[in-house]
Amino acid sequence: MAPTSPKRQRIINCVTQLPYNIELGKTNNEWTISPATGSSSLYSSLEYLNSEEKSGEYEQHVLGWTGEVTRKNTGRFVSKRNDNEVIEDEAEEDPLYLTADQIKGITADLHKQHEKYNQYNVANVHPVWLLRRDQERWRGFAENVLWPTFHYILQFSPDGSEKENMYWYDYVKFNEAYAMKIGEIYQKGDIIWIHDYYLLLLPQLLRMKFNDQDLTIAYYHHSPWPSNEYFRVLPRRKQILDGLMGADRVCFQNEGFSRHFVSSCKRLLDSTSKKSENRLGMDQYQISAYGGDIVVDSLPIGVNKNKLLEETFTKDIDKKVLSIKEAFQGKKIIVGRDRLDSVHGVVQKLRAFETFLGMYPEWRDQVVLVQVSVPSKKGGADQVIRLEQQVNELVSSINFQYGSLNFSPVQHYYMRIPKDVYLSLMRAADLCIIASVRDGTNTTAMEYVTIKSHLSEYNCYGNPLILSEFSGISTVLKDAIIINPWDSVAVAKSINKALHLSREERTSLENRLSPEVPTIQGWTDKFLLTLKDITNEAQGSSDRRITPALNRPVLLENYRQAKRRLFLFDYDGTLTPIVQDPAAAIPSARLISILQKLAADSRNQIWIISGRDKKFLNKWLGSRLPQLGLSAEHGCFVKDVDDEHWVNLTEKFDMSWQAKVGKTMEEITNRTPGSVIERKQVALTWHYRRADPEQGEFYASELKKELAGLAEKYDLDIMAGKANVEVRPKFVNKGEIVKRLVWHHHGRRQDMLVANREHLAKEEMPDFIFCLGDDFTDEDMFAQLNKIEAVWKKEFAGQSNQWNGFGFYPCTVGSASKKTVAKAHLTDPQQVLDTLGLLVGDVSLFQSAGTVDLDSRGHVKNSDSSLRSEKASAQYLMRRQHSDLSAGSKN
Ligand SMILES: O=P(O)(O)OC[C@H]1O[C@H](O[C@H]2O[C@H](CO)[C@@H](O)[C@H](O)[C@H]2O)[C@H](O)[C@@H](O)[C@@H]1O
Ligand SMILES: [Mg+2]
């Protein structure tokens, strides 16, 4: 029997843009496909996984946006969106209306590209089509909001939140489109590898979509991750972190970035972290979030050294190098190639060069700086225009001061240069300067060192690299000459030193520097190897259950279809944010308005099940919204909807424990400055939020110990809440209330004193139950719902809804580090209000992500805008056919 080949591991590699550009001809039936530029390291990694060496082990699928589809000879995008346009409007004629056949044709050609090009030899490509007018819209949030923040630029749009909202909706849709496409090709056991900051929401979207514990999701961040002080200015900071929390692993270019990320999660999501080392001896963190653990680590990306050397040392490039050397005969050549944006330090480099020529007159006429600045749109048009002006002024000033009629010391090329010219420049250079003020990594630096390490007849060997300490690669290329680009004098001195190095010194520097450049093969292999360790460990651990984000589109759909809806809300930390003073945690106007709208629908029954006392709940909720059912003091008291009468479920209970517990609490209060006792009718709560945190924690555990005896004697529960310790009779809890509310004839009056009614028909009970809570006392509600659901599954087998359930949505809110039995999570009370706002029609679905299907243009499938767009497309095609016909008849 022939040996069967082992099953290849499938990898779905998700990139912002496929490694190809698509250009339409005069009509949409003609197109050209060419290799894309940029992201060379990433594309090399894709190519490596596709190589003969790896294809026996892996079956790679590359999934990505097509990028902007352009039209030949125009050089610009096919069509533009007017900035004020309402997002969904698609009435105008749009030549991007590709038919299904055209899309199929282009896709088939994309599949064949790897046979055609030596470059980016990538098979199994899966294009994400987003053919709306103004295709640049899909970059808006990533490039104008995220990119600046990740690079320490606080630059939000001057026209404020409206534009940013639009960017955000598009960003959510962009991520949704990927989730949908992955849904088409995903198979159990696949590794999903997501790249960079255009796709920060995708991990969580995939968790929601598949809800498959075996799903492996790895995210690699190619950019810097800023300190939490910068990150936290982002208005959508929690949604972004939440998006990444769906991954099993989040990996960065260097240790510093991963540390910043961990601290952002700690500060904003309240997560905890543990540090350890992976098998490569690299630091890794395990952060606990939403009941699951996520590995955060770093692995610097590399370059394809062999291919680079093959491409660089050719006869053609030999000639080009010679002509560059001839052009600058007798002069030292300093080169730089950077994108012209505010982070790649072109301005800083020019300033330092100006200082250098000023400080060392002996070098004037002896050295030339060949600076290639590649146009970039990152950071916005205004910023780019300002930079262009600054660079032009600096270049003119240097050339005016230190140049002559025959020679300009700065040769500035503001363009994208062909690869062979770039490689020739690198070879011809005596020195390369990278002066980035912030970047994730720097491919030019790695390529320069690699090229310079190659012994050749052109004496490439060992020319130094000056590298900014703010470049992500500076911690890897430790033997470069490290500079602070903001310190022009120090950089000038470094240039002088580098140009004076003897051959021996350069050789010794080079011998140390060259092996520090990571290879792309090494990076890819190490990433997959360490990912395997992470998933193996995860499979052996029971702790790794990640609670997915709430699937809001499904919730909305279920809500719309349901006839008997029950809402069970905790109050503090769920409907209102936690604040220092309990008395200050009053409902916001927005909350009241949403509750009013929900309560106005006769199908809805809303209950607030809180630890608060009757007085508080009456004052802030009951008196304004009598339609709410209320339960106070963790289930001790209940007030039915549209009723003023409270039922005391603890009436018959011995309350002599109160005085004893109160006394112990007083003693602890005396020992803990800042702490207070909240005395309710039944329960007692000791608060230490305003005490010294460590002292508070310490005395909270002392109090629990001291109360243990009383708890045993009087059958009490001692509950550690949010900076509090609460005591109440054990037999009442929020779960008991939930049990009575669910096993109840929907819409009828409650008799709370009757405990057991588990004999109702399904049609009498709720068909949609949305339960929200933030604290561990709310886990009783979730556990109860899970129990009831299990009973219903048996009792009402075959009667489940289209989502295979009975409309139960137990959902935890906030604190990332807690373990929960809830089925989903929302990050904070703001997200709670956004979700409830969605149900009452106040909020758009795209305010936060949640697996919706889109059409090939980025409209929600079957939505009004999608249908309008389809109609406009049909009309456009008819008009086109008609004009083609009449043109034909004239000929
Ligand atoms: O069940 P809940 O509605 O969530 O109520 C639980 C307790 O919430 C209150 O205390 C907590 O919120 C305060 C305001 O944000 C905060 O200052 C305090 O540190 C938290 O522990 C309330 O005071 C308690 O009576 C509730 O039992
Ligand atoms: Mg709460």
Short mmCIF file of C-alpha atoms and ligand atoms in Angstrom, two decimals, residues 570-576 578 609-611 634 722 734 773-778, ligand 2:
data_model
loop_
_atom_site.label_atom_id
_atom_site.label_comp_id
_atom_site.label_asym_id
_atom_site.label_seq_id
_atom_site.Cartn_x
_atom_site.Cartn_y
_atom_site.Cartn_z
CA ASP A 570 -28.07 44.31 37.12
CA TYR A 571 -27.57 48.00 37.92
CA ASP A 572 -24.11 49.12 39.19
CA GLY A 573 -21.30 48.44 36.75
CA THR A 574 -23.82 47.28 34.15
CA LEU A 575 -26.23 50.09 33.43
CA THR A 576 -24.01 52.74 35.06
CA ILE A 578 -18.63 52.24 38.72
CA ILE A 609 -32.11 42.99 39.79
CA SER A 610 -29.68 44.85 42.00
CA GLY A 611 -27.76 44.84 45.27
CA HIS A 634 -29.61 40.87 45.85
CA LYS A 722 -16.32 45.55 43.62
CA LYS A 734 -30.31 37.04 42.18
CA GLY A 773 -24.49 41.78 34.96
CA ASP A 774 -20.96 42.72 35.90
CA ASP A 775 -20.31 41.25 39.31
CA PHE A 776 -19.86 37.78 40.67
CA THR A 777 -23.31 37.97 42.33
CA ASP A 778 -24.68 38.16 38.79
MG MG B 2 -23.28 45.22 39.37
#
